[in-house]
Amino acid sequence: MTGLTMLSGFVPSIGRSARAGLCAAIGVVLLGTSGCASRIDRDPDNGLPTLQLQNSVLLTPANGGQTVGSQDLRAGDIILSATHGINSLGIRVFTLSPVSHAALYLGDDRIIEAVGSGVRTRSTAEFMADEATIVAFRHPGMTDAHATAMRVFAQAQDGKKYNTAGIVLQAPFTLQRKFCEIPLVPGSVRDACLRGTAAVQLGAARNDRFFCSQLVLEAYRAAQLPLTDASALMVSPADLLHMREGDVPSVQIKQALQYVGHLKGGHLATDVAVTGQPSP
């Protein structure tokens, strides 16, 4: 759900021009509150500018999404997930996102992820047993050569330590970055602000330790298919979610990700939105 459509589920009785005014008013209010990246698009019907905010509308396979199985995954698919645990809840609240973890599907029913104990590879079934909500996204330019290079890189990281320092630094950065993501800030300005803030607060990346989303981004870079030029240290699972088609990414991206489907659907509070679909 994008642009004014995001608001239509809440204010169905008002017209398009009124919704445009409401959207702009909300943007002004949000200038002084929490960060929410935005961009100005053109309404396809009348060509008028519309404010599009980052998509946080929740949708389940039962009301617009689709359920998929592990057999529907392809090597290189990005897996975003959430649990009902307190750690997952804290991350989701802190990042204003319905997901808290990122992993990478390697093919042959294997998933690689970076967790507190380090980087590990395990079966899709084992991964699914631990998560409450699991949704997959796909880079449309992924080829067999990319997937092979990604798998070689990822498997070489198996057993490496978790980037605990990177996660600790993420906390103050997550708060500071909101000043860069206030509505109506142009994407190029937002991107430059985020990178500058990250350079000061996160420092330089090290290549021997990873947290979950960092591992995913570095695997894509190793495959010569980078998702963004931004530092992997500043990208969270929430940022990966906003790289999907129809959403507003916080950092400038190379290619929007396609929604594949839900491998597992949880409660309404944790399910991930499908772009372009009306809310129930």
PDB file of C-alpha atoms in Angstrom:
ATOM      1  CA  MET A   1       0.000   0.000   0.000  1.00  0.00           C
ATOM      2  CA  THR A   2       1.553   3.291  -1.043  1.00  0.00           C
ATOM      3  CA  GLY A   3       1.008   7.036  -1.098  1.00  0.00           C
ATOM      4  CA  LEU A   4      -2.542   8.176  -0.453  1.00  0.00           C
ATOM      5  CA  THR A   5      -3.727   4.594  -0.651  1.00  0.00           C
ATOM      6  CA  MET A   6      -2.091   4.077   2.736  1.00  0.00           C
ATOM      7  CA  LEU A   7      -4.654   6.436   4.253  1.00  0.00           C
ATOM      8  CA  SER A   8      -7.724   5.288   2.351  1.00  0.00           C
ATOM      9  CA  GLY A   9      -8.378   2.417   4.739  1.00  0.00           C
ATOM     10  CA  PHE A  10      -8.665   4.859   7.608  1.00  0.00           C
ATOM     11  CA  VAL A  11     -10.543   7.705   5.885  1.00  0.00           C
ATOM     12  CA  PRO A  12     -12.593   6.001   3.144  1.00  0.00           C
ATOM     13  CA  SER A  13     -15.338   8.621   3.085  1.00  0.00           C
ATOM     14  CA  ILE A  14     -13.257  11.623   2.022  1.00  0.00           C
ATOM     15  CA  GLY A  15     -12.223  12.511  -1.505  1.00  0.00           C
ATOM     16  CA  ARG A  16      -8.816  12.416  -3.167  1.00  0.00           C
ATOM     17  CA  SER A  17      -8.072  16.118  -2.645  1.00  0.00           C
ATOM     18  CA  ALA A  18      -9.044  15.888   1.008  1.00  0.00           C
ATOM     19  CA  ARG A  19      -6.826  12.854   1.469  1.00  0.00           C
ATOM     20  CA  ALA A  20      -3.973  14.788  -0.150  1.00  0.00           C
ATOM     21  CA  GLY A  21      -4.462  17.581   2.349  1.00  0.00           C
ATOM     22  CA  LEU A  22      -4.627  15.127   5.221  1.00  0.00           C
ATOM     23  CA  CYS A  23      -1.470  13.394   4.029  1.00  0.00           C
ATOM     24  CA  ALA A  24       0.370  16.718   3.874  1.00  0.00           C
ATOM     25  CA  ALA A  25      -0.915  17.661   7.328  1.00  0.00           C
ATOM     26  CA  ILE A  26       0.303  14.373   8.753  1.00  0.00           C
ATOM     27  CA  GLY A  27       3.672  15.036   7.169  1.00  0.00           C
ATOM     28  CA  VAL A  28       3.898  18.416   8.884  1.00  0.00           C
ATOM     29  CA  VAL A  29       2.996  16.866  12.237  1.00  0.00           C
ATOM     30  CA  LEU A  30       5.606  14.168  11.769  1.00  0.00           C
ATOM     31  CA  LEU A  31       8.290  16.772  11.173  1.00  0.00           C
ATOM     32  CA  GLY A  32       8.507  17.150  14.918  1.00  0.00           C
ATOM     33  CA  THR A  33       8.046  13.500  15.821  1.00  0.00           C
ATOM     34  CA  SER A  34       9.602  10.182  14.849  1.00  0.00           C
ATOM     35  CA  GLY A  35      11.424   9.716  11.563  1.00  0.00           C
ATOM     36  CA  CYS A  36       9.492   8.379   8.600  1.00  0.00           C
ATOM     37  CA  ALA A  37      11.143   8.559   5.189  1.00  0.00           C
ATOM     38  CA  SER A  38       8.986   9.913   2.391  1.00  0.00           C
ATOM     39  CA  ARG A  39       9.058  10.891  -1.247  1.00  0.00           C
ATOM     40  CA  ILE A  40       6.874  12.887  -3.607  1.00  0.00           C
ATOM     41  CA  ASP A  41       5.261  10.854  -6.386  1.00  0.00           C
ATOM     42  CA  ARG A  42       2.780  11.752  -9.099  1.00  0.00           C
ATOM     43  CA  ASP A  43      -0.797  10.530  -8.901  1.00  0.00           C
ATOM     44  CA  PRO A  44      -1.275   8.273 -11.976  1.00  0.00           C
ATOM     45  CA  ASP A  45      -4.845   9.541 -12.449  1.00  0.00           C
ATOM     46  CA  ASN A  46      -4.393  13.309 -12.373  1.00  0.00           C
ATOM     47  CA  GLY A  47      -0.641  13.875 -12.298  1.00  0.00           C
ATOM     48  CA  LEU A  48      -0.794  15.785  -9.012  1.00  0.00           C
ATOM     49  CA  PRO A  49       2.029  15.357  -6.503  1.00  0.00           C
ATOM     50  CA  THR A  50       1.313  12.996  -3.613  1.00  0.00           C
ATOM     51  CA  LEU A  51       3.279  12.332  -0.461  1.00  0.00           C
ATOM     52  CA  GLN A  52       4.309   8.704  -0.039  1.00  0.00           C
ATOM     53  CA  LEU A  53       5.416   7.571   3.408  1.00  0.00           C
ATOM     54  CA  GLN A  54       7.288   4.418   4.331  1.00  0.00           C
ATOM     55  CA  ASN A  55       4.884   1.500   4.350  1.00  0.00           C
ATOM     56  CA  SER A  56       4.065   0.101   7.782  1.00  0.00           C
ATOM     57  CA  VAL A  57       0.585  -1.241   6.985  1.00  0.00           C
ATOM     58  CA  LEU A  58       0.329  -4.865   8.053  1.00  0.00           C
ATOM     59  CA  LEU A  59      -1.209  -7.538   5.851  1.00  0.00           C
ATOM     60  CA  THR A  60      -1.433 -11.329   6.139  1.00  0.00           C
ATOM     61  CA  PRO A  61      -1.757 -14.058   3.517  1.00  0.00           C
ATOM     62  CA  ALA A  62      -5.388 -14.345   4.570  1.00  0.00           C
ATOM     63  CA  ASN A  63      -6.241 -10.867   3.333  1.00  0.00           C
ATOM     64  CA  GLY A  64      -4.064 -10.112   0.348  1.00  0.00           C
ATOM     65  CA  GLY A  65      -0.674 -11.759   0.626  1.00  0.00           C
ATOM     66  CA  GLN A  66       0.260 -15.264  -0.420  1.00  0.00           C
ATOM     67  CA  THR A  67       1.570 -18.296   1.377  1.00  0.00           C
ATOM     68  CA  VAL A  68       4.586 -20.052  -0.112  1.00  0.00           C
ATOM     69  CA  GLY A  69       6.636 -23.077   0.846  1.00  0.00           C
ATOM     70  CA  SER A  70      10.356 -23.652   0.971  1.00  0.00           C
ATOM     71  CA  GLN A  71      10.085 -25.235  -2.495  1.00  0.00           C
ATOM     72  CA  ASP A  72       9.139 -21.792  -3.851  1.00  0.00           C
ATOM     73  CA  LEU A  73      12.365 -20.183  -2.676  1.00  0.00           C
ATOM     74  CA  ARG A  74      15.332 -19.508  -4.931  1.00  0.00           C
ATOM     75  CA  ALA A  75      18.966 -19.148  -3.971  1.00  0.00           C
ATOM     76  CA  GLY A  76      19.608 -15.546  -2.979  1.00  0.00           C
ATOM     77  CA  ASP A  77      16.143 -14.848  -1.586  1.00  0.00           C
ATOM     78  CA  ILE A  78      16.171 -12.545   1.439  1.00  0.00           C
ATOM     79  CA  ILE A  79      14.275 -13.893   4.430  1.00  0.00           C
ATOM     80  CA  LEU A  80      12.871 -11.426   6.977  1.00  0.00           C
ATOM     81  CA  SER A  81      11.277 -12.684  10.157  1.00  0.00           C
ATOM     82  CA  ALA A  82      10.068 -11.990  13.679  1.00  0.00           C
ATOM     83  CA  THR A  83       9.367 -14.024  16.800  1.00  0.00           C
ATOM     84  CA  HIS A  84       7.103 -13.468  19.768  1.00  0.00           C
ATOM     85  CA  GLY A  85      10.126 -13.145  22.082  1.00  0.00           C
ATOM     86  CA  ILE A  86      11.067 -10.033  24.028  1.00  0.00           C
ATOM     87  CA  ASN A  87      14.244  -9.421  21.995  1.00  0.00           C
ATOM     88  CA  SER A  88      12.345  -9.459  18.715  1.00  0.00           C
ATOM     89  CA  LEU A  89       9.670  -7.205  20.172  1.00  0.00           C
ATOM     90  CA  GLY A  90      12.268  -4.734  21.380  1.00  0.00           C
ATOM     91  CA  ILE A  91      13.912  -4.540  17.962  1.00  0.00           C
ATOM     92  CA  ARG A  92      10.569  -4.090  16.218  1.00  0.00           C
ATOM     93  CA  VAL A  93       9.512  -1.322  18.581  1.00  0.00           C
ATOM     94  CA  PHE A  94      12.898   0.382  18.350  1.00  0.00           C
ATOM     95  CA  THR A  95      12.972   0.301  14.531  1.00  0.00           C
ATOM     96  CA  LEU A  96       9.209   0.802  14.036  1.00  0.00           C
ATOM     97  CA  SER A  97       9.110  -2.342  11.929  1.00  0.00           C
ATOM     98  CA  PRO A  98       7.235  -5.664  11.859  1.00  0.00           C
ATOM     99  CA  VAL A  99      10.479  -7.615  11.323  1.00  0.00           C
ATOM    100  CA  SER A 100      13.513  -8.048  13.539  1.00  0.00           C
ATOM    101  CA  HIS A 101      15.781 -10.546  11.768  1.00  0.00           C
ATOM    102  CA  ALA A 102      17.256 -11.146   8.311  1.00  0.00           C
ATOM    103  CA  ALA A 103      18.669 -14.298   6.746  1.00  0.00           C
ATOM    104  CA  LEU A 104      19.669 -15.550   3.302  1.00  0.00           C
ATOM    105  CA  TYR A 105      18.400 -18.605   1.456  1.00  0.00           C
ATOM    106  CA  LEU A 106      21.319 -20.468  -0.128  1.00  0.00           C
ATOM    107  CA  GLY A 107      19.373 -23.108  -2.016  1.00  0.00           C
ATOM    108  CA  ASP A 108      19.191 -26.839  -1.323  1.00  0.00           C
ATOM    109  CA  ASP A 109      16.938 -26.163   1.697  1.00  0.00           C
ATOM    110  CA  ARG A 110      19.682 -24.264   3.564  1.00  0.00           C
ATOM    111  CA  ILE A 111      19.512 -20.851   5.217  1.00  0.00           C
ATOM    112  CA  ILE A 112      22.440 -18.863   6.585  1.00  0.00           C
ATOM    113  CA  GLU A 113      22.043 -16.282   9.312  1.00  0.00           C
ATOM    114  CA  ALA A 114      24.043 -14.314  11.867  1.00  0.00           C
ATOM    115  CA  VAL A 115      22.788 -14.719  15.438  1.00  0.00           C
ATOM    116  CA  GLY A 116      24.243 -14.121  18.883  1.00  0.00           C
ATOM    117  CA  SER A 117      26.277 -17.309  18.784  1.00  0.00           C
ATOM    118  CA  GLY A 118      27.739 -16.413  15.384  1.00  0.00           C
ATOM    119  CA  VAL A 119      27.104 -17.148  11.719  1.00  0.00           C
ATOM    120  CA  ARG A 120      25.402 -20.491  11.151  1.00  0.00           C
ATOM    121  CA  THR A 121      23.805 -22.519   8.386  1.00  0.00           C
ATOM    122  CA  ARG A 122      20.753 -24.680   9.029  1.00  0.00           C
ATOM    123  CA  SER A 123      17.774 -26.209   7.282  1.00  0.00           C
ATOM    124  CA  THR A 124      14.725 -24.198   6.311  1.00  0.00           C
ATOM    125  CA  ALA A 125      12.603 -26.392   8.576  1.00  0.00           C
ATOM    126  CA  GLU A 126      14.796 -25.607  11.597  1.00  0.00           C
ATOM    127  CA  PHE A 127      14.633 -21.904  10.829  1.00  0.00           C
ATOM    128  CA  MET A 128      10.855 -21.956  10.420  1.00  0.00           C
ATOM    129  CA  ALA A 129      10.373 -23.762  13.714  1.00  0.00           C
ATOM    130  CA  ASP A 130      11.920 -20.850  15.619  1.00  0.00           C
ATOM    131  CA  GLU A 131      10.157 -17.929  13.899  1.00  0.00           C
ATOM    132  CA  ALA A 132       6.585 -16.657  14.210  1.00  0.00           C
ATOM    133  CA  THR A 133       6.473 -14.709  10.943  1.00  0.00           C
ATOM    134  CA  ILE A 134       8.659 -15.357   7.904  1.00  0.00           C
ATOM    135  CA  VAL A 135       8.454 -13.473   4.611  1.00  0.00           C
ATOM    136  CA  ALA A 136      10.673 -13.772   1.537  1.00  0.00           C
ATOM    137  CA  PHE A 137      11.825 -11.131  -0.940  1.00  0.00           C
ATOM    138  CA  ARG A 138      13.742 -11.557  -4.202  1.00  0.00           C
ATOM    139  CA  HIS A 139      16.138  -9.473  -6.252  1.00  0.00           C
ATOM    140  CA  PRO A 140      14.757  -9.582  -9.829  1.00  0.00           C
ATOM    141  CA  GLY A 141      18.263  -9.504 -11.302  1.00  0.00           C
ATOM    142  CA  MET A 142      19.507 -12.608  -9.484  1.00  0.00           C
ATOM    143  CA  THR A 143      21.174 -15.101 -11.835  1.00  0.00           C
ATOM    144  CA  ASP A 144      22.678 -18.539 -11.245  1.00  0.00           C
ATOM    145  CA  ALA A 145      26.148 -16.961 -11.352  1.00  0.00           C
ATOM    146  CA  HIS A 146      25.171 -14.408  -8.712  1.00  0.00           C
ATOM    147  CA  ALA A 147      23.638 -17.115  -6.542  1.00  0.00           C
ATOM    148  CA  THR A 148      26.759 -19.276  -6.782  1.00  0.00           C
ATOM    149  CA  ALA A 149      29.064 -16.396  -5.836  1.00  0.00           C
ATOM    150  CA  MET A 150      26.766 -15.461  -2.969  1.00  0.00           C
ATOM    151  CA  ARG A 151      26.691 -19.033  -1.688  1.00  0.00           C
ATOM    152  CA  VAL A 152      30.500 -19.314  -1.804  1.00  0.00           C
ATOM    153  CA  PHE A 153      30.895 -16.084   0.161  1.00  0.00           C
ATOM    154  CA  ALA A 154      28.191 -16.890   2.698  1.00  0.00           C
ATOM    155  CA  GLN A 155      29.438 -20.381   3.412  1.00  0.00           C
ATOM    156  CA  ALA A 156      32.944 -19.015   3.969  1.00  0.00           C
ATOM    157  CA  GLN A 157      31.523 -16.938   6.828  1.00  0.00           C
ATOM    158  CA  ASP A 158      29.920 -19.930   8.551  1.00  0.00           C
ATOM    159  CA  GLY A 159      31.159 -20.104  12.133  1.00  0.00           C
ATOM    160  CA  LYS A 160      32.425 -16.524  12.319  1.00  0.00           C
ATOM    161  CA  LYS A 161      31.610 -14.450  15.365  1.00  0.00           C
ATOM    162  CA  TYR A 162      28.613 -12.170  15.739  1.00  0.00           C
ATOM    163  CA  ASN A 163      29.189  -8.438  15.359  1.00  0.00           C
ATOM    164  CA  THR A 164      28.113  -7.510  18.873  1.00  0.00           C
ATOM    165  CA  ALA A 165      29.891  -4.140  18.745  1.00  0.00           C
ATOM    166  CA  GLY A 166      28.038  -3.244  15.559  1.00  0.00           C
ATOM    167  CA  ILE A 167      24.681  -3.986  17.179  1.00  0.00           C
ATOM    168  CA  VAL A 168      25.560  -1.962  20.286  1.00  0.00           C
ATOM    169  CA  LEU A 169      26.406   1.028  18.082  1.00  0.00           C
ATOM    170  CA  GLN A 170      23.137   0.558  16.187  1.00  0.00           C
ATOM    171  CA  ALA A 171      21.106   1.703  19.213  1.00  0.00           C
ATOM    172  CA  PRO A 172      22.238   5.365  19.328  1.00  0.00           C
ATOM    173  CA  PHE A 173      22.401   5.450  15.528  1.00  0.00           C
ATOM    174  CA  THR A 174      18.768   4.323  15.292  1.00  0.00           C
ATOM    175  CA  LEU A 175      17.766   7.303  17.417  1.00  0.00           C
ATOM    176  CA  GLN A 176      19.963   9.839  15.647  1.00  0.00           C
ATOM    177  CA  ARG A 177      18.967   8.728  12.152  1.00  0.00           C
ATOM    178  CA  LYS A 178      15.360   9.804  12.731  1.00  0.00           C
ATOM    179  CA  PHE A 179      16.430  13.410  12.255  1.00  0.00           C
ATOM    180  CA  CYS A 180      17.478  12.461   8.711  1.00  0.00           C
ATOM    181  CA  GLU A 181      14.209  10.685   7.941  1.00  0.00           C
ATOM    182  CA  ILE A 182      11.630  13.325   8.717  1.00  0.00           C
ATOM    183  CA  PRO A 183       8.938  13.615   6.015  1.00  0.00           C
ATOM    184  CA  LEU A 184       9.457  15.895   3.010  1.00  0.00           C
ATOM    185  CA  VAL A 185      13.250  15.593   3.124  1.00  0.00           C
ATOM    186  CA  PRO A 186      14.455  14.758  -0.445  1.00  0.00           C
ATOM    187  CA  GLY A 187      15.835  11.263  -0.861  1.00  0.00           C
ATOM    188  CA  SER A 188      19.320  12.443  -1.809  1.00  0.00           C
ATOM    189  CA  VAL A 189      19.495  14.705   1.264  1.00  0.00           C
ATOM    190  CA  ARG A 190      18.175  11.926   3.513  1.00  0.00           C
ATOM    191  CA  ASP A 191      20.722   9.488   2.102  1.00  0.00           C
ATOM    192  CA  ALA A 192      23.630  11.898   2.612  1.00  0.00           C
ATOM    193  CA  CYS A 193      22.477  12.673   6.160  1.00  0.00           C
ATOM    194  CA  LEU A 194      22.204   8.984   7.047  1.00  0.00           C
ATOM    195  CA  ARG A 195      25.619   8.186   5.629  1.00  0.00           C
ATOM    196  CA  GLY A 196      27.211  11.097   7.447  1.00  0.00           C
ATOM    197  CA  THR A 197      25.594  10.123  10.740  1.00  0.00           C
ATOM    198  CA  ALA A 198      26.652   6.503  10.229  1.00  0.00           C
ATOM    199  CA  ALA A 199      30.246   7.491   9.476  1.00  0.00           C
ATOM    200  CA  VAL A 200      30.443   9.322  12.794  1.00  0.00           C
ATOM    201  CA  GLN A 201      28.557   6.857  14.981  1.00  0.00           C
ATOM    202  CA  LEU A 202      29.261   3.468  13.434  1.00  0.00           C
ATOM    203  CA  GLY A 203      32.831   3.806  12.237  1.00  0.00           C
ATOM    204  CA  ALA A 204      34.410   1.506   9.671  1.00  0.00           C
ATOM    205  CA  ALA A 205      33.164  -1.989   8.942  1.00  0.00           C
ATOM    206  CA  ARG A 206      35.236  -5.035   9.838  1.00  0.00           C
ATOM    207  CA  ASN A 207      35.057  -8.068   7.611  1.00  0.00           C
ATOM    208  CA  ASP A 208      35.377 -10.856  10.161  1.00  0.00           C
ATOM    209  CA  ARG A 209      32.131 -10.390  12.132  1.00  0.00           C
ATOM    210  CA  PHE A 210      28.513  -9.880  11.099  1.00  0.00           C
ATOM    211  CA  PHE A 211      25.062  -9.157  12.431  1.00  0.00           C
ATOM    212  CA  CYS A 212      22.070 -10.467  10.495  1.00  0.00           C
ATOM    213  CA  SER A 213      21.331  -7.756   7.919  1.00  0.00           C
ATOM    214  CA  GLN A 214      25.020  -6.945   7.548  1.00  0.00           C
ATOM    215  CA  LEU A 215      25.668 -10.528   6.453  1.00  0.00           C
ATOM    216  CA  VAL A 216      22.911 -10.316   3.828  1.00  0.00           C
ATOM    217  CA  LEU A 217      24.237  -7.068   2.337  1.00  0.00           C
ATOM    218  CA  GLU A 218      27.836  -8.254   2.265  1.00  0.00           C
ATOM    219  CA  ALA A 219      26.791 -11.487   0.539  1.00  0.00           C
ATOM    220  CA  TYR A 220      25.063  -9.480  -2.175  1.00  0.00           C
ATOM    221  CA  ARG A 221      28.100  -7.263  -2.589  1.00  0.00           C
ATOM    222  CA  ALA A 222      30.363 -10.296  -2.895  1.00  0.00           C
ATOM    223  CA  ALA A 223      28.097 -11.538  -5.693  1.00  0.00           C
ATOM    224  CA  GLN A 224      28.511  -8.219  -7.549  1.00  0.00           C
ATOM    225  CA  LEU A 225      24.831  -7.452  -7.017  1.00  0.00           C
ATOM    226  CA  PRO A 226      24.856  -4.770  -4.296  1.00  0.00           C
ATOM    227  CA  LEU A 227      21.528  -3.682  -2.858  1.00  0.00           C
ATOM    228  CA  THR A 228      22.907  -0.254  -1.918  1.00  0.00           C
ATOM    229  CA  ASP A 229      26.172   1.651  -1.770  1.00  0.00           C
ATOM    230  CA  ALA A 230      25.485   2.524   1.870  1.00  0.00           C
ATOM    231  CA  SER A 231      27.529   0.864   4.607  1.00  0.00           C
ATOM    232  CA  ALA A 232      26.171  -2.508   5.645  1.00  0.00           C
ATOM    233  CA  LEU A 233      26.670  -1.424   9.265  1.00  0.00           C
ATOM    234  CA  MET A 234      23.791   1.067   8.982  1.00  0.00           C
ATOM    235  CA  VAL A 235      21.242  -1.283   7.400  1.00  0.00           C
ATOM    236  CA  SER A 236      18.786  -3.090   9.660  1.00  0.00           C
ATOM    237  CA  PRO A 237      16.135  -5.719   8.840  1.00  0.00           C
ATOM    238  CA  ALA A 238      13.668  -2.816   8.783  1.00  0.00           C
ATOM    239  CA  ASP A 239      15.756  -1.120   6.072  1.00  0.00           C
ATOM    240  CA  LEU A 240      15.743  -4.306   4.012  1.00  0.00           C
ATOM    241  CA  LEU A 241      11.958  -4.423   4.304  1.00  0.00           C
ATOM    242  CA  HIS A 242      11.648  -0.863   2.998  1.00  0.00           C
ATOM    243  CA  MET A 243      13.706  -1.838  -0.068  1.00  0.00           C
ATOM    244  CA  ARG A 244      10.674  -3.727  -1.413  1.00  0.00           C
ATOM    245  CA  GLU A 245       8.716  -2.581  -4.430  1.00  0.00           C
ATOM    246  CA  GLY A 246       6.313   0.272  -3.766  1.00  0.00           C
ATOM    247  CA  ASP A 247       7.911   1.319  -0.484  1.00  0.00           C
ATOM    248  CA  VAL A 248      10.208   4.243   0.382  1.00  0.00           C
ATOM    249  CA  PRO A 249      13.740   3.061   1.205  1.00  0.00           C
ATOM    250  CA  SER A 250      15.682   5.024   3.787  1.00  0.00           C
ATOM    251  CA  VAL A 251      18.913   4.775   1.789  1.00  0.00           C
ATOM    252  CA  GLN A 252      19.281   4.931  -1.956  1.00  0.00           C
ATOM    253  CA  ILE A 253      19.049   1.446  -3.458  1.00  0.00           C
ATOM    254  CA  LYS A 254      20.120  -0.185  -6.698  1.00  0.00           C
ATOM    255  CA  GLN A 255      16.973  -2.277  -7.241  1.00  0.00           C
ATOM    256  CA  ALA A 256      13.677  -2.724  -5.420  1.00  0.00           C
ATOM    257  CA  LEU A 257      13.020  -6.198  -4.023  1.00  0.00           C
ATOM    258  CA  GLN A 258      10.045  -8.280  -5.125  1.00  0.00           C
ATOM    259  CA  TYR A 259       7.662  -9.823  -2.618  1.00  0.00           C
ATOM    260  CA  VAL A 260       7.767 -13.633  -2.878  1.00  0.00           C
ATOM    261  CA  GLY A 261       5.365 -14.584  -0.100  1.00  0.00           C
ATOM    262  CA  HIS A 262       5.027 -15.706   3.488  1.00  0.00           C
ATOM    263  CA  LEU A 263       6.585 -18.977   4.546  1.00  0.00           C
ATOM    264  CA  LYS A 264       4.915 -18.539   7.879  1.00  0.00           C
ATOM    265  CA  GLY A 265       2.269 -16.075   8.998  1.00  0.00           C
ATOM    266  CA  GLY A 266       2.023 -14.967  12.597  1.00  0.00           C
ATOM    267  CA  HIS A 267      -0.270 -12.653  14.478  1.00  0.00           C
ATOM    268  CA  LEU A 268      -1.529  -9.470  12.841  1.00  0.00           C
ATOM    269  CA  ALA A 269       0.922  -7.484  14.897  1.00  0.00           C
ATOM    270  CA  THR A 270       3.938  -9.113  13.236  1.00  0.00           C
ATOM    271  CA  ASP A 271       2.916  -9.850   9.673  1.00  0.00           C
ATOM    272  CA  VAL A 272       4.583  -7.881   6.907  1.00  0.00           C
ATOM    273  CA  ALA A 273       2.624  -5.734   4.479  1.00  0.00           C
ATOM    274  CA  VAL A 274       2.251  -6.587   0.827  1.00  0.00           C
ATOM    275  CA  THR A 275       2.664  -3.451  -1.234  1.00  0.00           C
ATOM    276  CA  GLY A 276      -0.115  -2.335  -3.510  1.00  0.00           C
ATOM    277  CA  GLN A 277      -2.898  -4.073  -1.595  1.00  0.00           C
ATOM    278  CA  PRO A 278      -5.719  -2.364   0.327  1.00  0.00           C
ATOM    279  CA  SER A 279      -5.830  -2.851   4.055  1.00  0.00           C
ATOM    280  CA  PRO A 280      -8.792  -4.790   5.419  1.00  0.00           C
TER     281      PRO A 280
END
